[in-house]
Tab-separated table of C-alpha atoms in Angstrom:
chain	number	residue	atom	x	y	z
A	1	MET	CA	11.778	-26.750	-3.354
A	2	ASP	CA	11.633	-27.495	-7.055
A	3	LYS	CA	14.431	-26.651	-9.576
A	4	LEU	CA	13.149	-23.166	-10.513
A	5	GLU	CA	13.203	-22.186	-6.907
A	6	GLN	CA	16.865	-23.670	-6.502
A	7	ASP	CA	17.936	-21.899	-9.529
A	8	PHE	CA	16.340	-18.571	-8.676
A	9	LEU	CA	18.025	-18.595	-5.265
A	10	ARG	CA	21.404	-19.644	-6.744
A	11	GLY	CA	21.333	-16.828	-9.331
A	12	LEU	CA	20.582	-14.332	-6.595
A	13	GLN	CA	23.388	-15.456	-4.551
A	14	THR	CA	25.872	-15.396	-7.499
A	15	VAL	CA	24.985	-11.797	-8.018
A	16	LEU	CA	24.532	-10.649	-4.569
A	17	GLY	CA	26.442	-12.788	-2.413
A	18	GLN	CA	25.362	-14.176	0.827
A	19	PRO	CA	22.710	-11.974	2.735
A	20	ASN	CA	24.155	-10.540	6.088
A	21	PRO	CA	21.555	-10.824	7.353
A	22	PHE	CA	19.310	-9.325	4.668
A	23	VAL	CA	19.757	-7.604	1.321
A	24	PRO	CA	17.145	-4.723	0.941
A	25	LEU	CA	15.301	-4.023	-2.506
A	26	HIS	CA	16.779	-0.584	-2.920
A	27	GLU	CA	18.630	1.492	-0.229
A	28	PRO	CA	19.876	5.038	-0.532
A	29	GLU	CA	23.570	5.820	-0.338
A	30	PHE	CA	25.156	8.741	1.442
A	31	MET	CA	28.944	8.879	0.685
A	32	GLY	CA	29.282	12.283	-0.931
A	33	ASN	CA	28.811	15.856	0.353
A	34	GLU	CA	25.364	15.029	1.917
A	35	TRP	CA	26.437	15.796	5.566
A	36	GLU	CA	28.214	18.826	4.452
A	37	LEU	CA	25.406	20.386	2.582
A	38	VAL	CA	22.815	19.499	5.107
A	39	LYS	CA	24.699	21.055	7.969
A	40	ASN	CA	25.183	24.124	6.154
A	41	CYS	CA	21.570	24.404	5.241
A	42	LEU	CA	20.689	23.761	8.955
A	43	ASP	CA	23.590	26.511	10.012
A	44	SER	CA	21.786	28.887	7.685
A	45	THR	CA	18.439	28.376	9.447
A	46	PHE	CA	16.912	28.574	6.101
A	47	VAL	CA	15.430	24.925	6.248
A	48	SER	CA	11.900	25.478	4.857
A	49	SER	CA	10.683	26.259	1.389
A	50	VAL	CA	13.005	29.226	0.945
A	51	GLY	CA	16.624	28.769	0.534
A	52	LYS	CA	19.667	28.665	-1.841
A	53	TYR	CA	19.478	24.839	-2.185
A	54	VAL	CA	16.018	24.745	-3.652
A	55	ASP	CA	17.017	26.888	-6.403
A	56	ARG	CA	20.242	25.016	-6.922
A	57	PHE	CA	18.540	21.722	-7.072
A	58	GLU	CA	16.040	22.912	-9.625
A	59	VAL	CA	18.809	24.207	-11.919
A	60	MET	CA	20.717	20.931	-11.451
A	61	LEU	CA	17.503	18.858	-12.508
A	62	ALA	CA	16.859	21.177	-15.473
A	63	GLU	CA	20.353	21.017	-16.788
A	64	TYR	CA	20.565	17.194	-16.347
A	65	THR	CA	17.298	16.321	-17.916
A	66	GLY	CA	17.523	19.109	-20.641
A	67	ALA	CA	13.994	20.430	-19.529
A	68	LYS	CA	14.100	24.359	-19.554
A	69	TYR	CA	12.373	24.495	-16.130
A	70	ALA	CA	12.169	22.251	-13.138
A	71	VAL	CA	9.945	23.039	-10.151
A	72	ALA	CA	10.883	21.123	-6.934
A	73	VAL	CA	7.832	19.775	-4.719
A	74	VAL	CA	7.351	17.717	-1.673
A	75	ASN	CA	6.797	14.363	-3.444
A	76	GLY	CA	6.009	12.730	-6.747
A	77	THR	CA	2.189	12.576	-6.203
A	78	ALA	CA	1.981	16.275	-5.585
A	79	ALA	CA	4.210	16.953	-8.805
A	80	LEU	CA	1.877	14.716	-10.985
A	81	HIS	CA	-1.364	16.344	-9.167
A	82	ILE	CA	-0.206	19.827	-10.140
A	83	ALA	CA	1.038	18.718	-13.672
A	84	LEU	CA	-2.414	17.288	-14.465
A	85	LEU	CA	-4.121	20.368	-13.381
A	86	LEU	CA	-1.815	22.510	-15.419
A	87	ALA	CA	-2.558	20.086	-18.571
A	88	GLY	CA	-6.142	21.110	-18.141
A	89	VAL	CA	-7.665	18.053	-16.285
A	90	ARG	CA	-10.815	19.154	-14.519
A	91	PRO	CA	-13.265	17.483	-12.146
A	92	GLY	CA	-15.340	14.850	-13.907
A	93	ASP	CA	-12.792	14.227	-16.590
A	94	GLU	CA	-11.118	11.054	-17.484
A	95	VAL	CA	-7.289	10.498	-17.596
A	96	LEU	CA	-5.797	7.458	-19.584
A	97	ILE	CA	-3.172	5.829	-17.168
A	98	PRO	CA	-1.575	2.362	-17.249
A	99	THR	CA	-3.051	-0.163	-15.047
A	100	LEU	CA	0.375	-1.674	-14.312
A	101	SER	CA	1.599	1.337	-12.173
A	102	PHE	CA	2.333	2.390	-8.553
A	103	VAL	CA	-1.128	3.709	-7.119
A	104	ALA	CA	0.113	7.283	-7.050
A	105	THR	CA	-0.633	7.621	-10.655
A	106	ALA	CA	-4.257	7.025	-10.046
A	107	ASN	CA	-4.313	8.908	-6.935
A	108	ALA	CA	-2.952	12.129	-8.467
A	109	VAL	CA	-5.897	11.738	-11.105
A	110	SER	CA	-8.469	11.334	-8.355
A	111	HIS	CA	-6.926	14.327	-6.445
A	112	CYS	CA	-7.912	16.500	-9.401
A	113	GLY	CA	-11.672	15.238	-9.190
A	114	ALA	CA	-11.052	13.232	-12.337
A	115	ILE	CA	-11.478	9.434	-12.996
A	116	PRO	CA	-8.632	7.102	-13.931
A	117	HIS	CA	-9.290	5.128	-17.285
A	118	PHE	CA	-6.832	2.373	-17.421
A	119	ILE	CA	-4.768	1.070	-20.392
A	120	ASP	CA	-2.926	-2.023	-21.242
A	121	SER	CA	0.767	-2.299	-21.248
A	122	GLU	CA	3.262	-3.883	-23.815
A	123	PHE	CA	5.836	-6.512	-23.151
A	124	LYS	CA	8.892	-4.715	-24.447
A	125	THR	CA	8.678	-1.572	-22.263
A	126	LEU	CA	6.232	-2.651	-19.633
A	127	GLY	CA	4.676	0.742	-20.132
A	128	ILE	CA	1.514	1.846	-22.110
A	129	ASP	CA	1.298	0.181	-25.554
A	130	PRO	CA	0.598	2.960	-27.921
A	131	HIS	CA	-0.828	0.643	-30.652
A	132	ALA	CA	-3.321	-0.916	-28.317
A	133	LEU	CA	-4.207	2.458	-26.996
A	134	ASP	CA	-4.832	3.669	-30.595
A	135	ASP	CA	-7.128	0.618	-31.492
A	136	TYR	CA	-8.966	1.096	-28.226
A	137	LEU	CA	-9.540	4.813	-28.696
A	138	LYS	CA	-11.032	4.026	-32.188
A	139	GLN	CA	-13.639	1.940	-30.498
A	140	CYS	CA	-14.433	3.952	-27.271
A	141	SER	CA	-13.920	7.701	-28.013
A	142	LEU	CA	-15.648	10.455	-29.991
A	143	SER	CA	-14.072	13.643	-31.289
A	144	GLY	CA	-16.333	16.924	-30.778
A	145	SER	CA	-16.347	20.551	-29.877
A	146	GLU	CA	-15.600	19.468	-26.349
A	147	GLY	CA	-12.434	17.456	-27.627
A	148	LEU	CA	-12.088	13.764	-26.982
A	149	THR	CA	-15.047	12.053	-25.089
A	150	ASN	CA	-15.615	8.539	-24.004
A	151	ARG	CA	-18.641	7.520	-26.037
A	152	PHE	CA	-19.974	5.070	-23.339
A	153	THR	CA	-19.572	7.519	-20.215
A	154	GLY	CA	-20.083	10.941	-22.006
A	155	ARG	CA	-17.040	12.316	-20.039
A	156	ARG	CA	-14.175	14.217	-21.562
A	157	ILE	CA	-10.859	12.324	-21.745
A	158	ALA	CA	-8.484	14.998	-21.067
A	159	ALA	CA	-4.947	13.727	-21.031
A	160	VAL	CA	-2.886	10.567	-21.190
A	161	VAL	CA	0.051	9.714	-18.755
A	162	PRO	CA	2.611	7.286	-19.837
A	163	MET	CA	4.745	5.873	-16.820
A	164	HIS	CA	8.154	4.680	-17.421
A	165	THR	CA	7.984	1.356	-15.514
A	166	TYR	CA	11.079	0.644	-13.317
A	167	GLY	CA	12.901	2.915	-15.544
A	168	HIS	CA	12.360	1.472	-18.953
A	169	PRO	CA	11.056	4.082	-21.199
A	170	VAL	CA	7.867	3.862	-23.051
A	171	ASP	CA	7.771	3.860	-26.863
A	172	MET	CA	7.342	7.690	-26.837
A	173	ALA	CA	7.402	8.239	-30.600
A	174	SER	CA	4.531	6.212	-31.095
A	175	LEU	CA	2.844	7.437	-27.992
A	176	LEU	CA	3.130	11.105	-29.170
A	177	ASP	CA	1.751	9.956	-32.408
A	178	VAL	CA	-1.329	8.609	-30.982
A	179	ALA	CA	-1.740	11.775	-28.441
A	180	ASN	CA	-1.192	14.316	-31.341
A	181	ARG	CA	-3.885	12.648	-33.449
A	182	TYR	CA	-6.303	12.542	-30.648
A	183	HIS	CA	-5.277	16.102	-29.424
A	184	LEU	CA	-4.655	14.563	-26.037
A	185	PRO	CA	-2.048	16.378	-23.694
A	186	VAL	CA	0.913	14.199	-22.525
A	187	VAL	CA	1.914	14.193	-18.922
A	188	GLU	CA	4.816	12.018	-18.187
A	189	ASP	CA	4.984	10.071	-14.888
A	190	THR	CA	8.853	9.982	-14.741
A	191	ALA	CA	8.664	9.091	-10.973
A	192	GLU	CA	10.919	6.025	-11.618
A	193	SER	CA	13.208	7.102	-14.623
A	194	LEU	CA	15.551	9.730	-13.750
A	195	GLY	CA	18.621	9.076	-15.845
A	196	SER	CA	16.669	7.028	-18.604
A	197	ARG	CA	16.535	8.337	-21.972
A	198	TYR	CA	14.526	7.482	-25.092
A	199	GLN	CA	16.463	8.204	-28.444
A	200	GLY	CA	18.826	10.140	-26.406
A	201	GLN	CA	16.312	12.308	-25.002
A	202	HIS	CA	15.484	12.421	-21.235
A	203	THR	CA	12.367	11.094	-20.023
A	204	GLY	CA	9.681	13.538	-18.766
A	205	THR	CA	10.818	16.098	-21.477
A	206	PHE	CA	8.455	14.845	-24.301
A	207	GLY	CA	5.004	15.948	-23.034
A	208	GLN	CA	3.675	19.092	-21.920
A	209	LEU	CA	4.994	18.271	-18.336
A	210	GLY	CA	6.805	15.459	-16.679
A	211	THR	CA	7.131	14.441	-13.051
A	212	LEU	CA	9.965	13.182	-10.896
A	213	SER	CA	10.046	11.462	-7.450
A	214	PHE	CA	12.993	11.546	-5.035
A	215	ASN	CA	11.474	9.041	-2.362
A	216	GLY	CA	14.039	7.128	-0.358
A	217	ASN	CA	13.760	4.302	-2.680
A	218	LYS	CA	14.560	6.056	-6.021
A	219	VAL	CA	17.966	6.506	-7.797
A	220	ILE	CA	18.539	9.738	-5.798
A	221	THR	CA	16.656	10.889	-2.632
A	222	THR	CA	15.753	13.916	-0.798
A	223	GLY	CA	13.837	11.952	1.771
A	224	GLY	CA	10.726	12.706	0.191
A	225	GLY	CA	10.464	15.059	-2.683
A	226	GLY	CA	9.512	15.429	-6.519
A	227	ALA	CA	9.683	17.799	-9.158
A	228	ILE	CA	7.774	19.069	-12.279
A	229	LEU	CA	9.574	19.364	-15.755
A	230	THR	CA	8.485	21.523	-18.534
A	231	ASN	CA	9.765	23.709	-21.396
A	232	ASP	CA	7.030	26.086	-21.223
A	233	ALA	CA	7.855	29.197	-18.993
A	234	GLU	CA	4.066	29.957	-18.382
A	235	LEU	CA	3.493	26.484	-17.197
A	236	ALA	CA	6.609	26.669	-14.932
A	237	ARG	CA	5.481	29.886	-13.468
A	238	GLN	CA	2.062	28.506	-12.686
A	239	ALA	CA	3.578	25.336	-11.224
A	240	LYS	CA	5.663	27.378	-8.689
A	241	HIS	CA	2.942	29.631	-7.852
A	242	LEU	CA	0.294	26.933	-7.157
A	243	THR	CA	2.781	24.937	-5.081
A	244	THR	CA	3.607	28.019	-3.110
A	245	THR	CA	0.085	28.664	-1.927
A	246	ALA	CA	-0.487	31.176	-4.770
A	247	LYS	CA	1.155	33.999	-2.775
A	248	GLN	CA	1.792	37.206	-4.511
A	249	PRO	CA	5.283	38.364	-4.099
A	250	HIS	CA	5.563	41.356	-1.651
A	251	ARG	CA	7.777	42.627	1.154
A	252	TRP	CA	5.136	42.002	3.967
A	253	GLU	CA	1.667	41.336	2.574
A	254	PHE	CA	0.089	38.072	2.407
A	255	PHE	CA	-2.096	38.261	-0.599
A	256	HIS	CA	-3.054	34.833	-2.348
A	257	ASP	CA	-5.060	35.183	-5.595
A	258	VAL	CA	-6.416	31.578	-6.180
A	259	VAL	CA	-7.037	28.201	-4.130
A	260	ALA	CA	-3.458	26.635	-4.095
A	261	TRP	CA	-1.283	24.124	-2.315
A	262	ASN	CA	1.633	24.026	0.149
A	263	TYR	CA	3.758	21.887	-1.884
A	264	ARG	CA	7.015	23.374	-2.264
A	265	LEU	CA	10.165	21.409	-1.407
A	266	PRO	CA	11.960	22.415	1.752
A	267	ASN	CA	15.573	23.705	1.448
A	268	LEU	CA	16.789	20.949	3.917
A	269	ASN	CA	15.604	18.141	1.691
A	270	ALA	CA	16.993	20.022	-1.435
A	271	ALA	CA	20.337	20.320	0.257
A	272	LEU	CA	20.396	16.503	0.351
A	273	GLY	CA	19.007	16.575	-3.274
A	274	CYS	CA	21.952	18.694	-4.378
A	275	ALA	CA	24.646	16.271	-2.851
A	276	GLN	CA	22.858	13.300	-4.454
A	277	MET	CA	22.630	14.981	-7.920
A	278	GLU	CA	26.530	15.311	-7.774
A	279	ARG	CA	26.770	11.497	-7.545
A	280	LEU	CA	23.984	10.576	-10.026
A	281	SER	CA	26.414	9.493	-12.829
A	282	ASP	CA	28.054	7.099	-10.492
A	283	PHE	CA	24.944	5.641	-8.999
A	284	LEU	CA	23.690	4.971	-12.768
A	285	GLY	CA	26.843	3.379	-13.914
A	286	ARG	CA	26.825	1.104	-11.077
A	287	LYS	CA	23.221	0.114	-11.339
A	288	ARG	CA	23.798	-0.708	-15.040
A	289	LEU	CA	26.758	-2.929	-13.951
A	290	LEU	CA	24.317	-4.586	-11.386
A	291	ALA	CA	21.772	-5.127	-14.193
A	292	GLN	CA	24.513	-6.705	-16.650
A	293	GLN	CA	25.447	-9.055	-13.973
A	294	TYR	CA	21.649	-10.163	-13.438
A	295	GLN	CA	21.252	-10.539	-17.138
A	296	GLU	CA	24.327	-12.719	-17.451
A	297	VAL	CA	23.517	-15.045	-14.541
A	298	PHE	CA	19.847	-15.420	-15.556
A	299	ARG	CA	20.362	-15.859	-19.226
A	300	ASP	CA	20.562	-19.534	-19.207
A	301	ILE	CA	18.040	-20.402	-16.295
A	302	GLU	CA	15.164	-22.090	-17.911
A	303	GLY	CA	11.735	-20.682	-16.987
A	304	ILE	CA	12.793	-17.256	-15.928
A	305	GLY	CA	14.467	-14.335	-17.521
A	306	PHE	CA	15.865	-10.889	-17.056
A	307	VAL	CA	13.850	-7.683	-18.151
A	308	VAL	CA	16.166	-5.672	-20.541
A	309	GLU	CA	15.869	-2.123	-21.504
A	310	PRO	CA	13.682	-1.578	-24.742
A	311	ALA	CA	15.275	-0.735	-28.048
A	312	ASN	CA	16.154	2.754	-28.701
A	313	SER	CA	16.511	3.400	-24.941
A	314	GLN	CA	18.855	3.614	-22.130
A	315	SER	CA	17.202	2.720	-18.897
A	316	ASN	CA	18.395	3.684	-15.418
A	317	TYR	CA	17.402	0.065	-14.374
A	318	TRP	CA	15.833	1.496	-11.110
A	319	LEU	CA	14.552	-1.933	-9.974
A	320	ASN	CA	15.923	-4.743	-11.746
A	321	THR	CA	13.186	-7.197	-12.779
A	322	LEU	CA	12.783	-10.982	-13.675
A	323	GLN	CA	9.996	-12.419	-15.597
A	324	LEU	CA	8.703	-15.862	-15.632
A	325	ARG	CA	8.572	-17.329	-19.009
A	326	GLN	CA	4.915	-18.586	-18.208
A	327	PRO	CA	2.898	-16.313	-16.057
A	328	SER	CA	1.792	-18.030	-12.757
A	329	LEU	CA	0.930	-16.185	-9.561
A	330	GLU	CA	1.290	-19.453	-7.696
A	331	MET	CA	4.919	-19.716	-8.894
A	332	ARG	CA	5.517	-15.959	-8.454
A	333	ASP	CA	4.701	-16.176	-4.963
A	334	ARG	CA	6.682	-19.404	-4.293
A	335	LEU	CA	9.834	-17.557	-5.696
A	336	LEU	CA	9.051	-14.607	-3.529
A	337	THR	CA	8.523	-16.659	-0.425
A	338	ALA	CA	11.881	-18.665	-1.160
A	339	ALA	CA	13.909	-15.361	-1.813
A	340	ASN	CA	12.481	-13.351	1.185
A	341	ASP	CA	13.038	-16.484	3.602
A	342	ALA	CA	16.599	-16.745	2.459
A	343	GLY	CA	17.358	-13.041	2.911
A	344	TYR	CA	16.736	-11.367	-0.354
A	345	GLN	CA	14.087	-8.769	-0.363
A	346	CYS	CA	12.155	-9.370	-3.508
A	347	ARG	CA	8.620	-8.129	-4.234
A	348	PRO	CA	6.041	-8.694	-7.045
A	349	THR	CA	4.747	-5.911	-9.315
A	350	TRP	CA	1.926	-3.826	-8.106
A	351	THR	CA	-1.640	-5.121	-7.851
A	352	LEU	CA	-3.199	-3.913	-11.192
A	353	LEU	CA	-4.756	-0.559	-10.401
A	354	HIS	CA	-8.292	-1.481	-11.818
A	355	LYS	CA	-8.409	-4.259	-8.994
A	356	LEU	CA	-7.990	-1.984	-6.209
A	357	PRO	CA	-11.313	-1.324	-4.346
A	358	MET	CA	-11.488	2.541	-4.900
A	359	TYR	CA	-10.800	2.007	-8.636
A	360	VAL	CA	-12.802	-1.426	-9.672
A	361	ASP	CA	-15.626	0.854	-11.208
A	362	CYS	CA	-13.445	3.037	-13.280
A	363	PRO	CA	-13.322	2.462	-17.099
A	364	HIS	CA	-10.865	0.165	-18.655
A	365	ALA	CA	-9.542	-1.186	-21.862
A	366	PRO	CA	-8.933	-4.747	-22.227
A	367	LEU	CA	-5.839	-5.656	-20.089
A	368	PRO	CA	-4.260	-9.181	-21.213
A	369	VAL	CA	-0.634	-7.991	-21.329
A	370	ALA	CA	-0.881	-6.168	-17.837
A	371	GLU	CA	-2.566	-9.314	-16.320
A	372	HIS	CA	0.203	-11.416	-17.746
A	373	LEU	CA	2.797	-9.149	-16.422
A	374	GLU	CA	1.244	-9.079	-12.887
A	375	ALA	CA	1.532	-12.835	-12.759
A	376	SER	CA	5.203	-12.945	-13.991
A	377	LEU	CA	7.026	-10.025	-12.776
A	378	ILE	CA	9.694	-10.157	-9.846
A	379	ASN	CA	11.643	-7.171	-8.574
A	380	VAL	CA	14.996	-8.140	-7.103
A	381	PRO	CA	17.596	-6.090	-5.087
A	382	SER	CA	18.713	-3.119	-7.039
A	383	SER	CA	20.850	-0.798	-4.819
A	384	ALA	CA	23.867	0.649	-6.600
A	385	LYS	CA	26.060	-0.596	-3.853
A	386	LEU	CA	25.207	-3.956	-4.906
A	387	ALA	CA	27.209	-4.023	-7.983
A	388	GLY	CA	29.951	-6.441	-7.803
A	389	GLY	CA	28.187	-8.511	-5.144
A	390	GLY	CA	29.336	-6.411	-2.350
A	391	ARG	CA	27.368	-4.489	0.283
């Protein structure tokens, strides 16, 4: 074991204490009203897509994020699927997304019958680089009566999807400037950034629509679950309609006016979400404390550093991330092996999406920064309960 591996493990132990026997990457925490609200939901027998907790959860999300409307759905992928459809994405279109993202971002595009078009990231945010995007679009796109098209494939470029990686906000001012000049709808993938803000405004509220995820490893969880955010009343109405099988309201008649989806969040899950939302500020406060502890401990370790929130932003630090000073897949994997062998669950960033077998033939920009990041990022344990080194 070389010096960097030793320093890496020593740093993890300083922040997290001794594993007993294993420190997970990110655990949910249920120490509030979760049992009470879930039991109340069970007692009511309204456990499916109708019930007071779905409505309450949507109100809580809208109030917290500042969005005018929130529509709760079964997971983040479903949320992004419907948001892209509402933004006008159609079969055969291309959608600009970061190659450094979880596979759900690309899958949601594919569920629309569209084609992911992969874009590079920037070092300071880990998300889409607006300036690289602008330079790339000058070379590969044409503006015409059908909107923006890819000059090489002839397909329409229908939208851009910034994803706020590990909770760190994208440079939305620059991204929106590029999107507006090219008349591209913006759909934010906010799956990882509940509680993150850019210039004081919550992520997911800058574009036409934003989407959230409440998977078991997120800042708050509903077990599964997601939500669509928007400030547009008509888009919110359509989102609710399309995620509820497009059933027309009636006392007894079953009439559905378009092909739609059964994507609504069950009331039982929403009850859990309401209790989790009550504790969101506490979760975020402890996660920031944990991030500060990592930053302090790894500040002076040669060869590796801690990824901090970008300027003009407040990150939720969903997953704390270390970065090798020099990218090396071999060294990255050695550190991952050492950490997991020692009882600390650490993981690399995702395999870049353009490398996955189902997406290798999709169009992509030059991706030097994303490839650098893939070979240098390591996620370390990030549960709120770990702040202070305790479990």
